[in-house]
Short mmCIF file of C-alpha atoms and ligand atoms in Angstrom, two decimals:
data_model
loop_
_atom_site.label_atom_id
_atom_site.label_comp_id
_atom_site.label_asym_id
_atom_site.label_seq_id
_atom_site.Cartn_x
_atom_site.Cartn_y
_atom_site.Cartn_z
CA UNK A 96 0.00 0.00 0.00
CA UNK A 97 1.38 3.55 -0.95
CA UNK A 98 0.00 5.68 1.52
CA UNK A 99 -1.40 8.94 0.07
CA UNK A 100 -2.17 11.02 3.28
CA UNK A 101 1.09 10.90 5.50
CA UNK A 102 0.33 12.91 9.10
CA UNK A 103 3.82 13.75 10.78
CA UNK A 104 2.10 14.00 14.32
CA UNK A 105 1.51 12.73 17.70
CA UNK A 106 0.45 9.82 19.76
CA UNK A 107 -1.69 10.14 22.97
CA UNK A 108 -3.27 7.88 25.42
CA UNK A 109 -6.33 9.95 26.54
CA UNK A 110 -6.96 9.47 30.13
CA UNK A 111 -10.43 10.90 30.20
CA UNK A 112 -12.99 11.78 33.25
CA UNK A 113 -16.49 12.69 33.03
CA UNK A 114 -17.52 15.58 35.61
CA UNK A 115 -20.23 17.90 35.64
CA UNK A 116 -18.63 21.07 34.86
CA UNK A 117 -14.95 21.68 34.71
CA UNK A 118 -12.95 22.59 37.65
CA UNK A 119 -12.30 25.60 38.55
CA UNK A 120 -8.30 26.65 39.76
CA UNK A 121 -8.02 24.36 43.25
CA UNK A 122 -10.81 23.01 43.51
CA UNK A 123 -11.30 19.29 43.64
CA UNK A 124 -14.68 17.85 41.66
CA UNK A 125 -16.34 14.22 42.15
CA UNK A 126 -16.24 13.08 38.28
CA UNK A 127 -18.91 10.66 36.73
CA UNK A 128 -16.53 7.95 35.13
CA UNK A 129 -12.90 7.84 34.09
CA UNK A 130 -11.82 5.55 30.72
CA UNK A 131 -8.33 5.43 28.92
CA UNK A 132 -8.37 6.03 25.19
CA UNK A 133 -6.43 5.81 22.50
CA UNK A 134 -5.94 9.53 21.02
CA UNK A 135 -3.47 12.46 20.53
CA UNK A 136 -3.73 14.87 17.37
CA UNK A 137 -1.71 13.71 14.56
CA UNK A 138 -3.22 9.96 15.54
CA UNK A 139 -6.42 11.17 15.32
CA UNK A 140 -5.80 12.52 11.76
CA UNK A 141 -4.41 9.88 10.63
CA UNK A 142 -7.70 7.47 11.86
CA UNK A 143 -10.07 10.18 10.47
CA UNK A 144 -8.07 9.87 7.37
CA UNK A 145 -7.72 5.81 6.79
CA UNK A 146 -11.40 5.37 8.68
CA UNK A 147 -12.96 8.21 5.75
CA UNK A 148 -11.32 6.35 2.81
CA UNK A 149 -7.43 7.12 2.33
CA UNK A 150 -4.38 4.97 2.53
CA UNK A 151 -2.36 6.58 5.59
CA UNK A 152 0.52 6.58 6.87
CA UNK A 153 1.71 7.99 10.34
CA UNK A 154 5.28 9.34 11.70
CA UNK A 155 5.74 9.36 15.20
CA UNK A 156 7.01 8.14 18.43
CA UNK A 157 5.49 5.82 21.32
CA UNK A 158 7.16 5.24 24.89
CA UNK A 159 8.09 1.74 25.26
CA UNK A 160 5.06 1.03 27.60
CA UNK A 161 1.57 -1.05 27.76
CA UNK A 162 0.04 2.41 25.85
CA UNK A 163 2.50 2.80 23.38
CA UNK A 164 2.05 -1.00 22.15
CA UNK A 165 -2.15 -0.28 23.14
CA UNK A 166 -1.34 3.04 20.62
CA UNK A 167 0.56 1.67 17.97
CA UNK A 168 -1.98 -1.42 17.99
CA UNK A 169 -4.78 0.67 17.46
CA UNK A 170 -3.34 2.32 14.12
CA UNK A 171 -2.35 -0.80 12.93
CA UNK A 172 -6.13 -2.12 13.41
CA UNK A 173 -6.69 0.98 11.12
CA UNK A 174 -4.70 -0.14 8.01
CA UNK A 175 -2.60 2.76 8.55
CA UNK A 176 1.19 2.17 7.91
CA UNK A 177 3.26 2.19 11.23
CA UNK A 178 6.99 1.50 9.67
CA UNK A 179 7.60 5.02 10.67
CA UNK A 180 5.88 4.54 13.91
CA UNK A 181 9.08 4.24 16.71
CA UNK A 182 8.83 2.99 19.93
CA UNK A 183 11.33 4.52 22.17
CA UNK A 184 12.62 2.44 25.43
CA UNK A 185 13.70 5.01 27.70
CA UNK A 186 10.41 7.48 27.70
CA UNK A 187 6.94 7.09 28.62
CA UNK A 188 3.79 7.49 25.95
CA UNK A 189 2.13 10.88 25.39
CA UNK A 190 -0.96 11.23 27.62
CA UNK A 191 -3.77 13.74 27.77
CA UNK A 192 -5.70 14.56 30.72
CA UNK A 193 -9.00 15.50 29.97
CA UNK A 194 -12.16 16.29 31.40
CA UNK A 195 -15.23 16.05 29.52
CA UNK A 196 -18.52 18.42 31.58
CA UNK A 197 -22.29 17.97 30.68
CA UNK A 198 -22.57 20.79 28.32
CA UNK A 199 -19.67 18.43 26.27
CA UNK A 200 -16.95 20.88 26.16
CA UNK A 201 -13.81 19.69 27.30
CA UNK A 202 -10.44 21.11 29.10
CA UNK A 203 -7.09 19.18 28.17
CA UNK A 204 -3.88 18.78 29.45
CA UNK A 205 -0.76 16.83 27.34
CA UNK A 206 2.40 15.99 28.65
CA UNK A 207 4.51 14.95 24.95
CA UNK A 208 6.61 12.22 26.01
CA UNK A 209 7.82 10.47 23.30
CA UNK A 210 6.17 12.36 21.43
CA UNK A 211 8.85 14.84 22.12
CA UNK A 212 11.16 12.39 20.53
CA UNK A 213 10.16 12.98 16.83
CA UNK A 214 12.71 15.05 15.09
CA UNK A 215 13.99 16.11 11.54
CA UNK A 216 16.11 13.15 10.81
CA UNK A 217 13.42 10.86 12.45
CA UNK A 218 11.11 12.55 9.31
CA UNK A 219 13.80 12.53 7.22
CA UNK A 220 14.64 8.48 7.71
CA UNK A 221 11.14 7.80 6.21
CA UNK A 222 11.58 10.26 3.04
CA UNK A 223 9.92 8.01 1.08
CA UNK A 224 6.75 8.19 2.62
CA UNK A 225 6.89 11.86 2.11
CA UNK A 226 7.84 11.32 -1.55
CA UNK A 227 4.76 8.57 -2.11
CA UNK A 228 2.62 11.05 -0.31
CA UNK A 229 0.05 13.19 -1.80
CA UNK A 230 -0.99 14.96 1.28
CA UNK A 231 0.92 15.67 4.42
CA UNK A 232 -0.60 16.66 7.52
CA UNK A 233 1.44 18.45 10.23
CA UNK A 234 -0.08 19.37 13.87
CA UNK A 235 1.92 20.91 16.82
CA UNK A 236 1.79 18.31 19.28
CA UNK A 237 5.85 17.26 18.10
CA UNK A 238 8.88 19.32 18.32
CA UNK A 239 8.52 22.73 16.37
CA UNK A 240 12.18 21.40 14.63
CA UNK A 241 10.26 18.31 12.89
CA UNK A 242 6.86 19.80 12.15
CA UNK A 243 8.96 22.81 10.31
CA UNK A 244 11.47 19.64 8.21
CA UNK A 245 7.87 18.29 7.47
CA UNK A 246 6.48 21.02 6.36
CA UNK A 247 8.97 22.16 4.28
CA UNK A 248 10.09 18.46 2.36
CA UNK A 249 6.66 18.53 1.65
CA UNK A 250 6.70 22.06 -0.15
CA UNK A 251 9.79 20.91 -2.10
CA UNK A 252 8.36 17.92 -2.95
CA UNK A 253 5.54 19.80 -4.40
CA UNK A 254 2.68 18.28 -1.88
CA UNK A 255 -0.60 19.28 -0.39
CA UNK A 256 0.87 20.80 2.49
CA UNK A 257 -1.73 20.81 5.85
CA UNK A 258 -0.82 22.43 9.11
CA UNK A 259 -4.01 21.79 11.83
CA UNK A 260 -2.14 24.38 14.37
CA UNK A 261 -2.94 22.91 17.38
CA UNK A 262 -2.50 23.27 20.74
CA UNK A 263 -1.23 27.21 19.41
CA UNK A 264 0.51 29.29 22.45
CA UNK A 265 1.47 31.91 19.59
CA UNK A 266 2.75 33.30 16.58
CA UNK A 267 3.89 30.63 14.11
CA UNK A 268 7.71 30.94 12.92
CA UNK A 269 7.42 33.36 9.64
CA UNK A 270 8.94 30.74 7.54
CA UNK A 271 6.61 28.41 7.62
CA UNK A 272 3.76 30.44 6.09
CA UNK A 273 4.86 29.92 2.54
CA UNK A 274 5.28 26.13 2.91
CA UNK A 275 1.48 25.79 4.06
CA UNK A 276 -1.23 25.37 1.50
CA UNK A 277 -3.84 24.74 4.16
CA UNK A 278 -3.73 26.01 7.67
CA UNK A 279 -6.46 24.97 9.33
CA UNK A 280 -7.56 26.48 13.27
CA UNK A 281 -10.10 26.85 15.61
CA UNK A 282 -10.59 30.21 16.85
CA UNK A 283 -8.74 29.93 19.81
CA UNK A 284 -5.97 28.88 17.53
CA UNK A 285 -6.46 31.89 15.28
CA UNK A 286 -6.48 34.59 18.17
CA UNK A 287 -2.93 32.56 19.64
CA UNK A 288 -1.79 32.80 15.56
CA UNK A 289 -2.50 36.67 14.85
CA UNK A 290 -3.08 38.15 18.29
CA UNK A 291 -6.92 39.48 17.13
CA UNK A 292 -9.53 38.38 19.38
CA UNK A 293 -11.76 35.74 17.12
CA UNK A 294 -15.25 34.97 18.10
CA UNK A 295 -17.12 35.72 15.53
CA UNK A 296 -17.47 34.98 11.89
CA UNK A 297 -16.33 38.75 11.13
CA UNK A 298 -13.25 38.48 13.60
CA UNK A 299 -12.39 35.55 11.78
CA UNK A 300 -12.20 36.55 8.26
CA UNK A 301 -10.14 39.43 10.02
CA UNK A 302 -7.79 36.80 11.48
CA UNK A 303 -7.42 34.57 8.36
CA UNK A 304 -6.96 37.66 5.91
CA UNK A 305 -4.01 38.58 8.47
CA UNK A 306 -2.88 35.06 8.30
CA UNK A 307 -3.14 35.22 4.17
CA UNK A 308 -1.28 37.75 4.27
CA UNK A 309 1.52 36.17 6.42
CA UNK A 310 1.79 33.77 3.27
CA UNK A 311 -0.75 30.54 4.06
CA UNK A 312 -1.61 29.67 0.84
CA UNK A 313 -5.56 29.06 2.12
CA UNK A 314 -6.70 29.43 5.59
CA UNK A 315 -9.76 27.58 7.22
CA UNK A 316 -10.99 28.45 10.57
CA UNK A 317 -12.98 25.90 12.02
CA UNK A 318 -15.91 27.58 14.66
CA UNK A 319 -17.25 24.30 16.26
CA UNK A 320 -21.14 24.51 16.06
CA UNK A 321 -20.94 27.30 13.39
CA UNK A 322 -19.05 25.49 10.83
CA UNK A 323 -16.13 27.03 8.95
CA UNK A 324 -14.57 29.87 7.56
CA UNK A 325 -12.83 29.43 3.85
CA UNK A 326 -10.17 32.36 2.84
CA UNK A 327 -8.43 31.95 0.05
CA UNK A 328 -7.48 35.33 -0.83
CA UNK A 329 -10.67 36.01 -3.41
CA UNK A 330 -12.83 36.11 -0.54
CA UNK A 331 -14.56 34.49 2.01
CA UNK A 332 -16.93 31.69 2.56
CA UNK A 333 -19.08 30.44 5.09
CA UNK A 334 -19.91 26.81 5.53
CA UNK A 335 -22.27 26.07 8.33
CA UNK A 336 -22.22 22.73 10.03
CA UNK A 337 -24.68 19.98 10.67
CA UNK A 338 -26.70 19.96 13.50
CA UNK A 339 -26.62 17.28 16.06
CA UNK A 340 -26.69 16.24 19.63
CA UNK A 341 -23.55 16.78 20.64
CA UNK A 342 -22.06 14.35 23.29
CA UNK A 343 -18.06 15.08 23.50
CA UNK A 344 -16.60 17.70 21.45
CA UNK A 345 -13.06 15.67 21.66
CA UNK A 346 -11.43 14.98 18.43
CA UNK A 347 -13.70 16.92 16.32
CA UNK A 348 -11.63 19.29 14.95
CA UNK A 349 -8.87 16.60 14.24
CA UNK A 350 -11.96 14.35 12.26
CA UNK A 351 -12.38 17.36 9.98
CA UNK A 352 -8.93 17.91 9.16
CA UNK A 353 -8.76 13.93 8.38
CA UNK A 354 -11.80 13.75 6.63
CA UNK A 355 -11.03 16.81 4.89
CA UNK A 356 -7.27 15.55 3.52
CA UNK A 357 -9.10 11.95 2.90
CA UNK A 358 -11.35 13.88 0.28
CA UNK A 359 -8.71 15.68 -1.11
CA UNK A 360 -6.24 12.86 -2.02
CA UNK A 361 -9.31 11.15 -3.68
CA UNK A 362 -9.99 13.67 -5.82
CA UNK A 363 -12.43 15.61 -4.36
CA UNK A 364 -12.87 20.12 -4.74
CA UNK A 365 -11.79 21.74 -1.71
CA UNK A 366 -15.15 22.96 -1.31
CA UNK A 367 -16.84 19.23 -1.31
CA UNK A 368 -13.64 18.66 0.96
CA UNK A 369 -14.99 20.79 3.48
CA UNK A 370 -18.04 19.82 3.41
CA UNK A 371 -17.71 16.52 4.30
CA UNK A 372 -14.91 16.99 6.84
CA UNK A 373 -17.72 18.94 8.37
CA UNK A 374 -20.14 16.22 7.95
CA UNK A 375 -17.41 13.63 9.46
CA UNK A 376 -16.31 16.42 12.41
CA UNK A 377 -20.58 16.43 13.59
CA UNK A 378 -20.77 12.86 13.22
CA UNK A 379 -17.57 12.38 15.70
CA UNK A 380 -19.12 14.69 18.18
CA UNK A 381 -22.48 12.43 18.78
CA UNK A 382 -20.41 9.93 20.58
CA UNK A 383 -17.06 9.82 23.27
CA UNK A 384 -13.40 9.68 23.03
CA UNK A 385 -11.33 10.61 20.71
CA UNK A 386 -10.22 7.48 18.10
CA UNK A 387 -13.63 6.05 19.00
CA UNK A 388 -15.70 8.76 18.01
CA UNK A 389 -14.31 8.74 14.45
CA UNK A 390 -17.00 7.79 12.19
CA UNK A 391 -16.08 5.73 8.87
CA UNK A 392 -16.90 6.56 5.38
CA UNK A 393 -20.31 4.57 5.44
CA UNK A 394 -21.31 6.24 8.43
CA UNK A 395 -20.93 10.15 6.60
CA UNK A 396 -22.14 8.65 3.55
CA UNK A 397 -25.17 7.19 5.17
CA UNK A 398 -26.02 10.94 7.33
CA UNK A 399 -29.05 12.75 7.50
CA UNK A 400 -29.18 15.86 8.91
CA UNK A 401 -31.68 16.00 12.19
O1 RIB B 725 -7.69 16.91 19.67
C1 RIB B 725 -7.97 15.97 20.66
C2 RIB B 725 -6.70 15.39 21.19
O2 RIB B 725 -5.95 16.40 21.83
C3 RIB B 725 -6.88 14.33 22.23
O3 RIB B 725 -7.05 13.03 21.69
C4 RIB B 725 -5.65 14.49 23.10
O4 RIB B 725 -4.77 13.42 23.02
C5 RIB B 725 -5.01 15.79 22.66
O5 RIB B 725 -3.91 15.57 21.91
#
């Protein structure tokens, strides 16, 4: 199998607890149930991407621990090509902390482990997958160093170049703009990106015209409930999401950027990309965890709109 979506990311073990609301600085909470699942960003993608149709591949690193082999199991259960998945002795797995409240928005915390491992000769070793590629995702969940190598090789290469900016503390290096043919964040991820405040749909064609202008080829900002925002320099537009009963927000984001790289290495517009990365991203949030909230392509395929 030549993969043709290739996410240079990370790999989580979600340790996840169901509370109420979400605590509040020092206070302790009784939560409602606690499960481990399989997750982290660039993971995610890559499920979203092999579940919604596309041969994948993943790049990363795993602690050599009962969750890396539960992590690296759970891709491989997928389809998706782990050659360039490492497990490393010496360091624990990425976790998450997460808690999940009733209204199903969640707070995280991640602590990289070996996911801190994954650097630009680690990406460059598996060069071929980059070269068989035709889309390579990126996330920021792995050393800056590595996500920049990836970016780039894929820009010389002459790939569809995706960067999901996630978790964002702020500003991007300047030199990666012109690599990046599709950034794609939230809103809080915008405001960390630009520095505007984004939380509306006017605030965020503000924020993706600044990010244009930085030199992302096109810029999607993904507004949870609302949809997403399209920029690509000729002007804006809107695509509003499904509506459904939402259950756990986790992972949603990452669905639509698989889904939405799925449909583009099979042929599909940007525009019918979207759409059904949108379709995929409301579909995720109707059930919990991360990995298993993924729908598969039957599952979009077969949705109806409430
Ligand atoms: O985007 C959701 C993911 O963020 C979780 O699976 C968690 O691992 C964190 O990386």
């Amino acid at each position: 199998m030549q993969a043709k979506v290739v996410v240079v990311g990370s790999l989580n073990m979600d340790l996840v607890t169901r509370a109420p609301r979400l605590p509040r600085g020092g206070e302790t909470l009784h939560g409602d149930s606690f499960v481990t699942v399989p997750g982290g960003k660039g993971a995610n993608q890559a499920v979203a991407a092999a579940r919604l149709g596309a041969p994948v591949a993943m790049i990363g690193c795993v602690g050599g621990d009962a969750y890396g082999e539960q992590l690296l199991a759970g891709l491989l259960v997928e389809g998706i090509d782990c050659q360039a998945v490492t497990p490393i002795a010496d360091v624990a797995s990425g976790v998450a902390l997460i808690v999940v409240d009733d209204s199903s928005q969640n707070a995280i915390v991640i602590v990289a482990g070996a996911n801190g491992r994954v650097s630009p000769a680690s990406v460059q070793a598996v060069d071929h997958l980059l070269v068989q590629a035709e889309v390579i995702i990126c996330q920021l969940e792995v050393p800056n160093e590595a996500v920049a190598f990836a970016l780039k090789r894929g820009r010389e290469l002459g790939k569809t170049v995706i960067l999901n900016p996630a978790p964002a503390s702020g500003p991007l290096p300047s030199d990666w703009y012109a690599a990046i043919d599709y950034l794609i964040p939230n809103e809080s991820e915008a405001q960390a990106l630009t520095g505007l405040v984004v939380d509306s749909r006017a605030s965020a064609e503000q924020a993706a015209s600044q990010l244009l202008a930085m030199g992302a080829g096109k810029v999607i900002v993904t507004l949870g409930a609302q949809g997403s925002l399209f920029a690509d320099g000729q002007g804006f537009e809107h695509f509003p999401a499904p509506q459904v009963k939402a259950v756990d927000t986790t992972a949603a984001g990452d669905t639509f950027v698989g889904g939405f790289a799925a449909a583009l290495a099979r042929g599909d517009t940007e525009r019918q990309a979207i759409a059904f990365g949108q379709v995929a991203a409301a579909l995720s949030v109707t059930a919990a965890g991360a990995q298993p909230s993924i729908p598969t392509l039957k599952e979009v395929q077969a949705f109806t709109p409430l």
